Amino acid sequence: MEASNNTQISGFLLLGLSKEPKLQPFIFELFLSMYLVTVFGNLLIILAVSSDHHLHTPMYFFLSNLSFVDICFTSTTIPKMLWNIQTQSKVITYEGCITQMYFYILFAGLDDILLTVMAYDRYMAICHPLHYTVIMSSQLCGSLVLISWLMSVLYSLLHSLMVLRLSFRPTVKIPQFFCELNQVVQLASSDNFLNNIVMYFAAVLLGVGPFAGILYSYSKIVSCICKISSAQGKYKAFSTCVSHVSVVFLFYFTALGIYLSSAATHTSHSSTIASVMYTVVTPMLNPFIYSLRNKDIKGALKNLYFMPSIKDLLY
């Protein structure tokens, strides 16, 4: 009987950010503008890195991959939310919910792992500058990105397959604007104990593990910077890490906010706000964080703007 319950589900109801009809146009315009800024900003980073040969280094290779992942990450949730507002529908099909959940977990995991890889890159650049170009070869960089994808695909596939074993009532209301894993698992009508065990174990493995790697890398970086005699040398070494540290703080702070809000409260309001910060605001701010304090990116963006093909496209 439990196995047949899944076949009866036509879809889920995404309750969204607000039930007030008057707020829907404002929410639509706000999130559409944020989505366009996110896509355009991260796309500019990718074009700037690919068009400037001075930026063909491991650091900017990982940054362009992070920008691509951020575009995909935001695109898994926001377009569907905008479509639901425009059509005045809250429905997402069962297959669509599982697919959205799969890609959401995939790109969130990729963000997490890529930030760890970027921390390792900064560690090698600052602590082993003489051997940096030899160690961080194009083969190693490509392998690190490939391993990141494989780990995220397996991580996401595990959770998706675990959700497929659950049964749901014919009508399920999700108090979110997308199919969030924890919300879907808790709304199951069948036993979800095994799902909770796997979910929390995997979260520790892919959450605490990469974060511990980042902390270890930066502990070594701080130790190396302290050994530099000149104040100018210390500033130069530390300035190459500021953007990455800011993105790491923003990523883990919002991720922690989602976990604490869902664990400490029974209402969905605080959890929804944390999800917006994590899903929309963080990917939108990443290009600004990396471009505002980075002269190389600024120069590449300026050169990109003055390229004849880009000027013809704009004007």
PDB file of C-alpha atoms in Angstrom:
ATOM      1  CA  MET A   1       0.000   0.000   0.000  1.00  0.00           C
ATOM      2  CA  GLU A   2       2.820   2.397   0.808  1.00  0.00           C
ATOM      3  CA  ALA A   3       4.574   1.712  -2.471  1.00  0.00           C
ATOM      4  CA  SER A   4       1.430   2.546  -4.407  1.00  0.00           C
ATOM      5  CA  ASN A   5       0.941   5.892  -2.655  1.00  0.00           C
ATOM      6  CA  ASN A   6       3.586   7.598  -4.793  1.00  0.00           C
ATOM      7  CA  THR A   7       1.619   6.859  -7.956  1.00  0.00           C
ATOM      8  CA  GLN A   8      -1.388   8.761  -6.556  1.00  0.00           C
ATOM      9  CA  ILE A   9       0.539  12.014  -6.158  1.00  0.00           C
ATOM     10  CA  SER A  10      -0.201  14.481  -8.929  1.00  0.00           C
ATOM     11  CA  GLY A  11       2.009  17.155  -7.411  1.00  0.00           C
ATOM     12  CA  PHE A  12       2.972  19.290  -4.438  1.00  0.00           C
ATOM     13  CA  LEU A  13       1.813  22.771  -3.471  1.00  0.00           C
ATOM     14  CA  LEU A  14       4.569  25.358  -3.006  1.00  0.00           C
ATOM     15  CA  LEU A  15       3.146  27.935  -0.612  1.00  0.00           C
ATOM     16  CA  GLY A  16       5.757  30.518  -1.609  1.00  0.00           C
ATOM     17  CA  LEU A  17       6.918  33.586   0.277  1.00  0.00           C
ATOM     18  CA  SER A  18       3.573  35.211   1.001  1.00  0.00           C
ATOM     19  CA  LYS A  19      -0.141  34.436   0.804  1.00  0.00           C
ATOM     20  CA  GLU A  20      -1.055  38.093   0.246  1.00  0.00           C
ATOM     21  CA  PRO A  21      -2.207  38.616  -3.389  1.00  0.00           C
ATOM     22  CA  LYS A  22      -1.201  42.303  -3.277  1.00  0.00           C
ATOM     23  CA  LEU A  23       2.429  41.368  -2.559  1.00  0.00           C
ATOM     24  CA  GLN A  24       2.774  38.965  -5.500  1.00  0.00           C
ATOM     25  CA  PRO A  25       3.634  41.633  -8.149  1.00  0.00           C
ATOM     26  CA  PHE A  26       6.260  43.122  -5.835  1.00  0.00           C
ATOM     27  CA  ILE A  27       7.776  39.681  -5.099  1.00  0.00           C
ATOM     28  CA  PHE A  28       7.777  38.867  -8.817  1.00  0.00           C
ATOM     29  CA  GLU A  29       9.587  42.075  -9.793  1.00  0.00           C
ATOM     30  CA  LEU A  30      12.041  41.828  -6.885  1.00  0.00           C
ATOM     31  CA  PHE A  31      13.076  38.242  -7.574  1.00  0.00           C
ATOM     32  CA  LEU A  32      13.134  38.704 -11.336  1.00  0.00           C
ATOM     33  CA  SER A  33      15.556  41.632 -10.940  1.00  0.00           C
ATOM     34  CA  MET A  34      17.690  39.683  -8.444  1.00  0.00           C
ATOM     35  CA  TYR A  35      17.765  36.670 -10.757  1.00  0.00           C
ATOM     36  CA  LEU A  36      18.796  38.783 -13.765  1.00  0.00           C
ATOM     37  CA  VAL A  37      21.519  40.506 -11.723  1.00  0.00           C
ATOM     38  CA  THR A  38      22.782  37.088 -10.552  1.00  0.00           C
ATOM     39  CA  VAL A  39      22.915  35.614 -14.047  1.00  0.00           C
ATOM     40  CA  PHE A  40      24.378  38.745 -15.653  1.00  0.00           C
ATOM     41  CA  GLY A  41      26.965  39.298 -12.893  1.00  0.00           C
ATOM     42  CA  ASN A  42      28.239  35.730 -12.849  1.00  0.00           C
ATOM     43  CA  LEU A  43      28.188  35.567 -16.651  1.00  0.00           C
ATOM     44  CA  LEU A  44      30.388  38.683 -16.747  1.00  0.00           C
ATOM     45  CA  ILE A  45      32.879  36.973 -14.435  1.00  0.00           C
ATOM     46  CA  ILE A  46      33.011  33.929 -16.748  1.00  0.00           C
ATOM     47  CA  LEU A  47      33.442  36.096 -19.870  1.00  0.00           C
ATOM     48  CA  ALA A  48      36.092  38.267 -18.209  1.00  0.00           C
ATOM     49  CA  VAL A  49      38.154  35.251 -17.124  1.00  0.00           C
ATOM     50  CA  SER A  50      37.858  33.480 -20.481  1.00  0.00           C
ATOM     51  CA  SER A  51      38.662  36.589 -22.549  1.00  0.00           C
ATOM     52  CA  ASP A  52      41.743  37.764 -20.611  1.00  0.00           C
ATOM     53  CA  HIS A  53      44.770  35.459 -20.871  1.00  0.00           C
ATOM     54  CA  HIS A  54      46.247  37.061 -17.737  1.00  0.00           C
ATOM     55  CA  LEU A  55      43.415  35.464 -15.773  1.00  0.00           C
ATOM     56  CA  HIS A  56      44.084  31.942 -17.072  1.00  0.00           C
ATOM     57  CA  THR A  57      45.352  30.856 -13.663  1.00  0.00           C
ATOM     58  CA  PRO A  58      44.043  28.253 -11.174  1.00  0.00           C
ATOM     59  CA  MET A  59      42.454  30.902  -8.931  1.00  0.00           C
ATOM     60  CA  TYR A  60      40.336  32.390 -11.721  1.00  0.00           C
ATOM     61  CA  PHE A  61      39.654  28.983 -13.267  1.00  0.00           C
ATOM     62  CA  PHE A  62      37.986  27.931 -10.019  1.00  0.00           C
ATOM     63  CA  LEU A  63      36.235  31.315  -9.774  1.00  0.00           C
ATOM     64  CA  SER A  64      34.698  30.929 -13.250  1.00  0.00           C
ATOM     65  CA  ASN A  65      33.501  27.440 -12.303  1.00  0.00           C
ATOM     66  CA  LEU A  66      31.971  28.861  -9.117  1.00  0.00           C
ATOM     67  CA  SER A  67      30.177  31.537 -11.151  1.00  0.00           C
ATOM     68  CA  PHE A  68      28.781  28.911 -13.525  1.00  0.00           C
ATOM     69  CA  VAL A  69      27.554  26.825 -10.584  1.00  0.00           C
ATOM     70  CA  ASP A  70      25.934  29.899  -8.991  1.00  0.00           C
ATOM     71  CA  ILE A  71      23.987  30.578 -12.205  1.00  0.00           C
ATOM     72  CA  CYS A  72      22.768  26.978 -12.279  1.00  0.00           C
ATOM     73  CA  PHE A  73      22.051  26.981  -8.532  1.00  0.00           C
ATOM     74  CA  THR A  74      19.778  30.022  -8.747  1.00  0.00           C
ATOM     75  CA  SER A  75      18.141  28.726 -11.939  1.00  0.00           C
ATOM     76  CA  THR A  76      16.894  25.595 -10.173  1.00  0.00           C
ATOM     77  CA  THR A  77      14.446  27.544  -7.997  1.00  0.00           C
ATOM     78  CA  ILE A  78      13.757  31.132  -9.092  1.00  0.00           C
ATOM     79  CA  PRO A  79      12.333  30.569 -12.622  1.00  0.00           C
ATOM     80  CA  LYS A  80       9.774  28.081 -11.263  1.00  0.00           C
ATOM     81  CA  MET A  81       8.790  30.481  -8.486  1.00  0.00           C
ATOM     82  CA  LEU A  82       8.365  33.331 -10.991  1.00  0.00           C
ATOM     83  CA  TRP A  83       6.315  31.084 -13.271  1.00  0.00           C
ATOM     84  CA  ASN A  84       4.025  30.108 -10.386  1.00  0.00           C
ATOM     85  CA  ILE A  85       3.465  33.763  -9.474  1.00  0.00           C
ATOM     86  CA  GLN A  86       2.793  34.722 -13.092  1.00  0.00           C
ATOM     87  CA  THR A  87       0.336  31.875 -13.645  1.00  0.00           C
ATOM     88  CA  GLN A  88      -1.141  32.202 -10.136  1.00  0.00           C
ATOM     89  CA  SER A  89      -0.466  28.530  -9.510  1.00  0.00           C
ATOM     90  CA  LYS A  90       1.300  26.878  -6.588  1.00  0.00           C
ATOM     91  CA  VAL A  91       1.556  23.404  -8.133  1.00  0.00           C
ATOM     92  CA  ILE A  92       4.759  21.539  -8.925  1.00  0.00           C
ATOM     93  CA  THR A  93       4.533  17.970 -10.215  1.00  0.00           C
ATOM     94  CA  TYR A  94       5.981  15.062  -8.255  1.00  0.00           C
ATOM     95  CA  GLU A  95       8.591  14.478 -10.967  1.00  0.00           C
ATOM     96  CA  GLY A  96       9.340  18.203 -11.138  1.00  0.00           C
ATOM     97  CA  CYS A  97       9.811  18.378  -7.365  1.00  0.00           C
ATOM     98  CA  ILE A  98      12.262  15.463  -7.330  1.00  0.00           C
ATOM     99  CA  THR A  99      14.158  16.948 -10.293  1.00  0.00           C
ATOM    100  CA  GLN A 100      14.337  20.383  -8.681  1.00  0.00           C
ATOM    101  CA  MET A 101      15.514  18.848  -5.423  1.00  0.00           C
ATOM    102  CA  TYR A 102      18.201  16.831  -7.224  1.00  0.00           C
ATOM    103  CA  PHE A 103      19.722  19.827  -9.013  1.00  0.00           C
ATOM    104  CA  TYR A 104      19.380  22.086  -5.959  1.00  0.00           C
ATOM    105  CA  ILE A 105      21.390  19.637  -3.822  1.00  0.00           C
ATOM    106  CA  LEU A 106      23.850  19.067  -6.683  1.00  0.00           C
ATOM    107  CA  PHE A 107      24.763  22.724  -7.156  1.00  0.00           C
ATOM    108  CA  ALA A 108      24.689  23.538  -3.430  1.00  0.00           C
ATOM    109  CA  GLY A 109      27.161  20.695  -2.857  1.00  0.00           C
ATOM    110  CA  LEU A 110      29.322  21.941  -5.739  1.00  0.00           C
ATOM    111  CA  ASP A 111      29.417  25.426  -4.208  1.00  0.00           C
ATOM    112  CA  ASP A 112      30.567  23.910  -0.932  1.00  0.00           C
ATOM    113  CA  ILE A 113      33.318  21.751  -2.438  1.00  0.00           C
ATOM    114  CA  LEU A 114      34.565  24.434  -4.861  1.00  0.00           C
ATOM    115  CA  LEU A 115      35.008  26.888  -1.986  1.00  0.00           C
ATOM    116  CA  THR A 116      37.201  24.267  -0.287  1.00  0.00           C
ATOM    117  CA  VAL A 117      39.214  23.754  -3.467  1.00  0.00           C
ATOM    118  CA  MET A 118      39.686  27.527  -3.739  1.00  0.00           C
ATOM    119  CA  ALA A 119      40.929  27.641  -0.142  1.00  0.00           C
ATOM    120  CA  TYR A 120      43.471  24.931  -1.004  1.00  0.00           C
ATOM    121  CA  ASP A 121      44.549  27.001  -4.024  1.00  0.00           C
ATOM    122  CA  ARG A 122      45.142  30.060  -1.810  1.00  0.00           C
ATOM    123  CA  TYR A 123      47.111  27.894   0.636  1.00  0.00           C
ATOM    124  CA  MET A 124      49.402  26.655  -2.141  1.00  0.00           C
ATOM    125  CA  ALA A 125      49.840  30.169  -3.601  1.00  0.00           C
ATOM    126  CA  ILE A 126      50.802  31.789  -0.282  1.00  0.00           C
ATOM    127  CA  CYS A 127      52.608  28.989   1.554  1.00  0.00           C
ATOM    128  CA  HIS A 128      54.366  27.371  -1.444  1.00  0.00           C
ATOM    129  CA  PRO A 129      54.780  30.176  -4.007  1.00  0.00           C
ATOM    130  CA  LEU A 130      57.905  28.715  -5.643  1.00  0.00           C
ATOM    131  CA  HIS A 131      56.204  25.399  -6.389  1.00  0.00           C
ATOM    132  CA  TYR A 132      52.714  26.817  -6.997  1.00  0.00           C
ATOM    133  CA  THR A 133      52.696  26.694 -10.803  1.00  0.00           C
ATOM    134  CA  VAL A 134      54.152  23.188 -10.806  1.00  0.00           C
ATOM    135  CA  ILE A 135      51.757  21.745  -8.204  1.00  0.00           C
ATOM    136  CA  MET A 136      48.623  23.552  -9.397  1.00  0.00           C
ATOM    137  CA  SER A 137      48.927  22.356 -12.967  1.00  0.00           C
ATOM    138  CA  SER A 138      46.045  22.426 -15.418  1.00  0.00           C
ATOM    139  CA  GLN A 139      45.707  18.652 -15.030  1.00  0.00           C
ATOM    140  CA  LEU A 140      45.334  18.915 -11.240  1.00  0.00           C
ATOM    141  CA  CYS A 141      42.874  21.820 -11.495  1.00  0.00           C
ATOM    142  CA  GLY A 142      40.753  19.926 -13.995  1.00  0.00           C
ATOM    143  CA  SER A 143      40.872  16.809 -11.815  1.00  0.00           C
ATOM    144  CA  LEU A 144      39.794  18.765  -8.722  1.00  0.00           C
ATOM    145  CA  VAL A 145      36.786  20.210 -10.562  1.00  0.00           C
ATOM    146  CA  LEU A 146      35.900  16.783 -11.993  1.00  0.00           C
ATOM    147  CA  ILE A 147      36.103  15.177  -8.532  1.00  0.00           C
ATOM    148  CA  SER A 148      33.919  17.974  -7.161  1.00  0.00           C
ATOM    149  CA  TRP A 149      31.269  17.212  -9.779  1.00  0.00           C
ATOM    150  CA  LEU A 150      31.398  13.469  -9.163  1.00  0.00           C
ATOM    151  CA  MET A 151      31.059  13.882  -5.388  1.00  0.00           C
ATOM    152  CA  SER A 152      28.140  16.282  -5.762  1.00  0.00           C
ATOM    153  CA  VAL A 153      26.362  14.077  -8.296  1.00  0.00           C
ATOM    154  CA  LEU A 154      26.612  11.048  -5.996  1.00  0.00           C
ATOM    155  CA  TYR A 155      25.579  13.111  -2.952  1.00  0.00           C
ATOM    156  CA  SER A 156      22.530  14.506  -4.749  1.00  0.00           C
ATOM    157  CA  LEU A 157      21.616  11.143  -6.271  1.00  0.00           C
ATOM    158  CA  LEU A 158      21.679   9.511  -2.837  1.00  0.00           C
ATOM    159  CA  HIS A 159      19.185  11.991  -1.393  1.00  0.00           C
ATOM    160  CA  SER A 160      16.920  11.858  -4.441  1.00  0.00           C
ATOM    161  CA  LEU A 161      16.757   8.063  -4.398  1.00  0.00           C
ATOM    162  CA  MET A 162      16.030   8.122  -0.671  1.00  0.00           C
ATOM    163  CA  VAL A 163      13.093  10.477  -1.242  1.00  0.00           C
ATOM    164  CA  LEU A 164      11.696   8.186  -3.956  1.00  0.00           C
ATOM    165  CA  ARG A 165      11.148   5.456  -1.369  1.00  0.00           C
ATOM    166  CA  LEU A 166       8.837   7.703   0.678  1.00  0.00           C
ATOM    167  CA  SER A 167       5.074   7.850   0.426  1.00  0.00           C
ATOM    168  CA  PHE A 168       3.014  11.035   0.525  1.00  0.00           C
ATOM    169  CA  ARG A 169      -0.603  11.998   0.942  1.00  0.00           C
ATOM    170  CA  PRO A 170      -2.486  13.064  -2.200  1.00  0.00           C
ATOM    171  CA  THR A 171      -2.170  16.746  -1.207  1.00  0.00           C
ATOM    172  CA  VAL A 172       1.122  17.955   0.265  1.00  0.00           C
ATOM    173  CA  LYS A 173       1.766  21.619   1.057  1.00  0.00           C
ATOM    174  CA  ILE A 174       5.418  22.666   1.208  1.00  0.00           C
ATOM    175  CA  PRO A 175       5.931  25.889   3.220  1.00  0.00           C
ATOM    176  CA  GLN A 176       8.686  27.058   0.871  1.00  0.00           C
ATOM    177  CA  PHE A 177       9.091  28.525  -2.619  1.00  0.00           C
ATOM    178  CA  PHE A 178      10.952  25.405  -3.797  1.00  0.00           C
ATOM    179  CA  CYS A 179      11.196  21.702  -2.972  1.00  0.00           C
ATOM    180  CA  GLU A 180      13.599  21.780  -0.038  1.00  0.00           C
ATOM    181  CA  LEU A 181      14.865  18.350   1.022  1.00  0.00           C
ATOM    182  CA  ASN A 182      14.206  18.577   4.754  1.00  0.00           C
ATOM    183  CA  GLN A 183      10.696  19.974   4.264  1.00  0.00           C
ATOM    184  CA  VAL A 184       9.751  17.234   1.785  1.00  0.00           C
ATOM    185  CA  VAL A 185      11.129  14.450   4.007  1.00  0.00           C
ATOM    186  CA  GLN A 186       9.267  15.710   7.084  1.00  0.00           C
ATOM    187  CA  LEU A 187       5.984  15.879   5.137  1.00  0.00           C
ATOM    188  CA  ALA A 188       6.126  12.198   4.134  1.00  0.00           C
ATOM    189  CA  SER A 189       3.311   9.953   5.320  1.00  0.00           C
ATOM    190  CA  SER A 190       5.586   6.896   5.555  1.00  0.00           C
ATOM    191  CA  ASP A 191       8.460   6.249   7.964  1.00  0.00           C
ATOM    192  CA  ASN A 192      11.263   8.760   7.297  1.00  0.00           C
ATOM    193  CA  PHE A 193      13.662   7.682  10.047  1.00  0.00           C
ATOM    194  CA  LEU A 194      16.223   6.254   7.593  1.00  0.00           C
ATOM    195  CA  ASN A 195      15.986   9.398   5.459  1.00  0.00           C
ATOM    196  CA  ASN A 196      16.717  11.588   8.493  1.00  0.00           C
ATOM    197  CA  ILE A 197      19.728   9.468   9.434  1.00  0.00           C
ATOM    198  CA  VAL A 198      21.154   9.616   5.905  1.00  0.00           C
ATOM    199  CA  MET A 199      20.344  13.320   5.590  1.00  0.00           C
ATOM    200  CA  TYR A 200      22.109  14.354   8.795  1.00  0.00           C
ATOM    201  CA  PHE A 201      25.073  12.027   8.238  1.00  0.00           C
ATOM    202  CA  ALA A 202      25.551  13.318   4.678  1.00  0.00           C
ATOM    203  CA  ALA A 203      25.174  16.923   5.877  1.00  0.00           C
ATOM    204  CA  VAL A 204      27.962  16.397   8.417  1.00  0.00           C
ATOM    205  CA  LEU A 205      30.127  14.666   5.821  1.00  0.00           C
ATOM    206  CA  LEU A 206      29.697  17.280   3.077  1.00  0.00           C
ATOM    207  CA  GLY A 207      29.192  20.267   5.370  1.00  0.00           C
ATOM    208  CA  VAL A 208      31.657  19.857   8.223  1.00  0.00           C
ATOM    209  CA  GLY A 209      34.272  18.090   6.083  1.00  0.00           C
ATOM    210  CA  PRO A 210      34.817  20.888   3.521  1.00  0.00           C
ATOM    211  CA  PHE A 211      34.512  23.565   6.217  1.00  0.00           C
ATOM    212  CA  ALA A 212      37.217  21.810   8.244  1.00  0.00           C
ATOM    213  CA  GLY A 213      39.375  21.784   5.093  1.00  0.00           C
ATOM    214  CA  ILE A 214      38.848  25.531   4.684  1.00  0.00           C
ATOM    215  CA  LEU A 215      39.738  26.198   8.339  1.00  0.00           C
ATOM    216  CA  TYR A 216      42.876  24.060   8.051  1.00  0.00           C
ATOM    217  CA  SER A 217      43.971  25.858   4.864  1.00  0.00           C
ATOM    218  CA  TYR A 218      43.497  29.274   6.425  1.00  0.00           C
ATOM    219  CA  SER A 219      45.225  28.288   9.641  1.00  0.00           C
ATOM    220  CA  LYS A 220      48.285  27.462   7.519  1.00  0.00           C
ATOM    221  CA  ILE A 221      47.844  30.686   5.517  1.00  0.00           C
ATOM    222  CA  VAL A 222      47.727  32.821   8.690  1.00  0.00           C
ATOM    223  CA  SER A 223      50.818  31.039   9.974  1.00  0.00           C
ATOM    224  CA  CYS A 224      52.672  31.761   6.732  1.00  0.00           C
ATOM    225  CA  ILE A 225      51.553  35.406   6.630  1.00  0.00           C
ATOM    226  CA  CYS A 226      52.785  35.949  10.195  1.00  0.00           C
ATOM    227  CA  LYS A 227      56.253  34.831   9.103  1.00  0.00           C
ATOM    228  CA  ILE A 228      56.445  37.561   6.435  1.00  0.00           C
ATOM    229  CA  SER A 229      58.647  40.369   7.726  1.00  0.00           C
ATOM    230  CA  SER A 230      57.326  43.380   5.781  1.00  0.00           C
ATOM    231  CA  ALA A 231      53.903  44.856   6.439  1.00  0.00           C
ATOM    232  CA  GLN A 232      53.414  45.400   2.707  1.00  0.00           C
ATOM    233  CA  GLY A 233      54.099  41.713   2.043  1.00  0.00           C
ATOM    234  CA  LYS A 234      51.574  40.693   4.688  1.00  0.00           C
ATOM    235  CA  TYR A 235      48.949  43.001   3.224  1.00  0.00           C
ATOM    236  CA  LYS A 236      49.548  41.752  -0.314  1.00  0.00           C
ATOM    237  CA  ALA A 237      49.284  38.097   0.760  1.00  0.00           C
ATOM    238  CA  PHE A 238      46.162  38.666   2.838  1.00  0.00           C
ATOM    239  CA  SER A 239      44.443  40.788   0.155  1.00  0.00           C
ATOM    240  CA  THR A 240      44.377  37.794  -2.205  1.00  0.00           C
ATOM    241  CA  CYS A 241      42.200  35.936   0.328  1.00  0.00           C
ATOM    242  CA  VAL A 242      39.731  38.639   1.381  1.00  0.00           C
ATOM    243  CA  SER A 243      37.196  37.979  -1.383  1.00  0.00           C
ATOM    244  CA  HIS A 244      37.242  34.230  -0.802  1.00  0.00           C
ATOM    245  CA  VAL A 245      36.894  34.617   2.968  1.00  0.00           C
ATOM    246  CA  SER A 246      33.915  36.941   2.451  1.00  0.00           C
ATOM    247  CA  VAL A 247      32.179  34.436   0.147  1.00  0.00           C
ATOM    248  CA  VAL A 248      32.896  31.543   2.546  1.00  0.00           C
ATOM    249  CA  PHE A 249      31.481  33.513   5.474  1.00  0.00           C
ATOM    250  CA  LEU A 250      28.359  34.442   3.511  1.00  0.00           C
ATOM    251  CA  PHE A 251      27.835  30.875   2.259  1.00  0.00           C
ATOM    252  CA  TYR A 252      28.218  29.122   5.622  1.00  0.00           C
ATOM    253  CA  PHE A 253      26.454  31.851   7.603  1.00  0.00           C
ATOM    254  CA  THR A 254      23.294  31.531   5.481  1.00  0.00           C
ATOM    255  CA  ALA A 255      23.550  27.714   5.423  1.00  0.00           C
ATOM    256  CA  LEU A 256      23.801  27.724   9.221  1.00  0.00           C
ATOM    257  CA  GLY A 257      20.824  30.082   9.316  1.00  0.00           C
ATOM    258  CA  ILE A 258      18.704  27.571   7.397  1.00  0.00           C
ATOM    259  CA  TYR A 259      19.698  24.752   9.743  1.00  0.00           C
ATOM    260  CA  LEU A 260      19.099  26.714  12.961  1.00  0.00           C
ATOM    261  CA  SER A 261      15.807  28.225  11.794  1.00  0.00           C
ATOM    262  CA  SER A 262      14.413  24.835  10.779  1.00  0.00           C
ATOM    263  CA  ALA A 263      15.640  23.139  13.957  1.00  0.00           C
ATOM    264  CA  ALA A 264      14.726  25.815  16.514  1.00  0.00           C
ATOM    265  CA  THR A 265      11.331  26.999  15.265  1.00  0.00           C
ATOM    266  CA  HIS A 266       8.110  25.400  14.167  1.00  0.00           C
ATOM    267  CA  THR A 267       7.197  28.288  11.882  1.00  0.00           C
ATOM    268  CA  SER A 268       8.392  28.490   8.303  1.00  0.00           C
ATOM    269  CA  HIS A 269       8.897  32.280   8.151  1.00  0.00           C
ATOM    270  CA  SER A 270      12.461  32.398   9.469  1.00  0.00           C
ATOM    271  CA  SER A 271      13.407  29.310   7.469  1.00  0.00           C
ATOM    272  CA  THR A 272      12.080  30.923   4.283  1.00  0.00           C
ATOM    273  CA  ILE A 273      14.090  34.101   4.885  1.00  0.00           C
ATOM    274  CA  ALA A 274      17.246  32.058   5.445  1.00  0.00           C
ATOM    275  CA  SER A 275      16.524  30.083   2.258  1.00  0.00           C
ATOM    276  CA  VAL A 276      16.180  33.308   0.257  1.00  0.00           C
ATOM    277  CA  MET A 277      19.533  34.503   1.578  1.00  0.00           C
ATOM    278  CA  TYR A 278      21.179  31.179   0.754  1.00  0.00           C
ATOM    279  CA  THR A 279      19.524  30.556  -2.616  1.00  0.00           C
ATOM    280  CA  VAL A 280      19.301  34.040  -4.108  1.00  0.00           C
ATOM    281  CA  VAL A 281      21.287  36.677  -2.223  1.00  0.00           C
ATOM    282  CA  THR A 282      24.570  34.761  -1.868  1.00  0.00           C
ATOM    283  CA  PRO A 283      24.954  33.885  -5.594  1.00  0.00           C
ATOM    284  CA  MET A 284      23.974  37.462  -6.474  1.00  0.00           C
ATOM    285  CA  LEU A 285      26.606  39.020  -4.201  1.00  0.00           C
ATOM    286  CA  ASN A 286      29.497  36.735  -5.193  1.00  0.00           C
ATOM    287  CA  PRO A 287      30.372  38.624  -8.429  1.00  0.00           C
ATOM    288  CA  PHE A 288      30.332  41.942  -6.590  1.00  0.00           C
ATOM    289  CA  ILE A 289      32.556  40.601  -3.811  1.00  0.00           C
ATOM    290  CA  TYR A 290      35.126  39.268  -6.276  1.00  0.00           C
ATOM    291  CA  SER A 291      35.071  42.258  -8.637  1.00  0.00           C
ATOM    292  CA  LEU A 292      34.996  45.215  -6.239  1.00  0.00           C
ATOM    293  CA  ARG A 293      38.242  44.284  -4.440  1.00  0.00           C
ATOM    294  CA  ASN A 294      40.064  42.657  -7.360  1.00  0.00           C
ATOM    295  CA  LYS A 295      42.037  44.846  -9.757  1.00  0.00           C
ATOM    296  CA  ASP A 296      42.572  41.980 -12.211  1.00  0.00           C
ATOM    297  CA  ILE A 297      38.834  41.340 -12.538  1.00  0.00           C
ATOM    298  CA  LYS A 298      38.138  45.064 -12.816  1.00  0.00           C
ATOM    299  CA  GLY A 299      40.711  45.367 -15.615  1.00  0.00           C
ATOM    300  CA  ALA A 300      39.328  42.336 -17.419  1.00  0.00           C
ATOM    301  CA  LEU A 301      35.775  43.681 -17.178  1.00  0.00           C
ATOM    302  CA  LYS A 302      36.921  47.032 -18.553  1.00  0.00           C
ATOM    303  CA  ASN A 303      38.685  45.330 -21.467  1.00  0.00           C
ATOM    304  CA  LEU A 304      35.605  43.187 -22.037  1.00  0.00           C
ATOM    305  CA  TYR A 305      33.422  46.296 -22.191  1.00  0.00           C
ATOM    306  CA  PHE A 306      35.654  47.914 -24.809  1.00  0.00           C
ATOM    307  CA  MET A 307      35.764  44.818 -27.012  1.00  0.00           C
ATOM    308  CA  PRO A 308      34.169  45.679 -30.398  1.00  0.00           C
ATOM    309  CA  SER A 309      31.809  42.669 -30.339  1.00  0.00           C
ATOM    310  CA  ILE A 310      30.556  43.547 -26.834  1.00  0.00           C
ATOM    311  CA  LYS A 311      30.075  47.240 -27.691  1.00  0.00           C
ATOM    312  CA  ASP A 312      28.119  46.305 -30.808  1.00  0.00           C
ATOM    313  CA  LEU A 313      25.946  43.986 -28.711  1.00  0.00           C
ATOM    314  CA  LEU A 314      25.252  46.705 -26.124  1.00  0.00           C
ATOM    315  CA  TYR A 315      24.677  49.571 -28.529  1.00  0.00           C
TER     316      TYR A 315
END
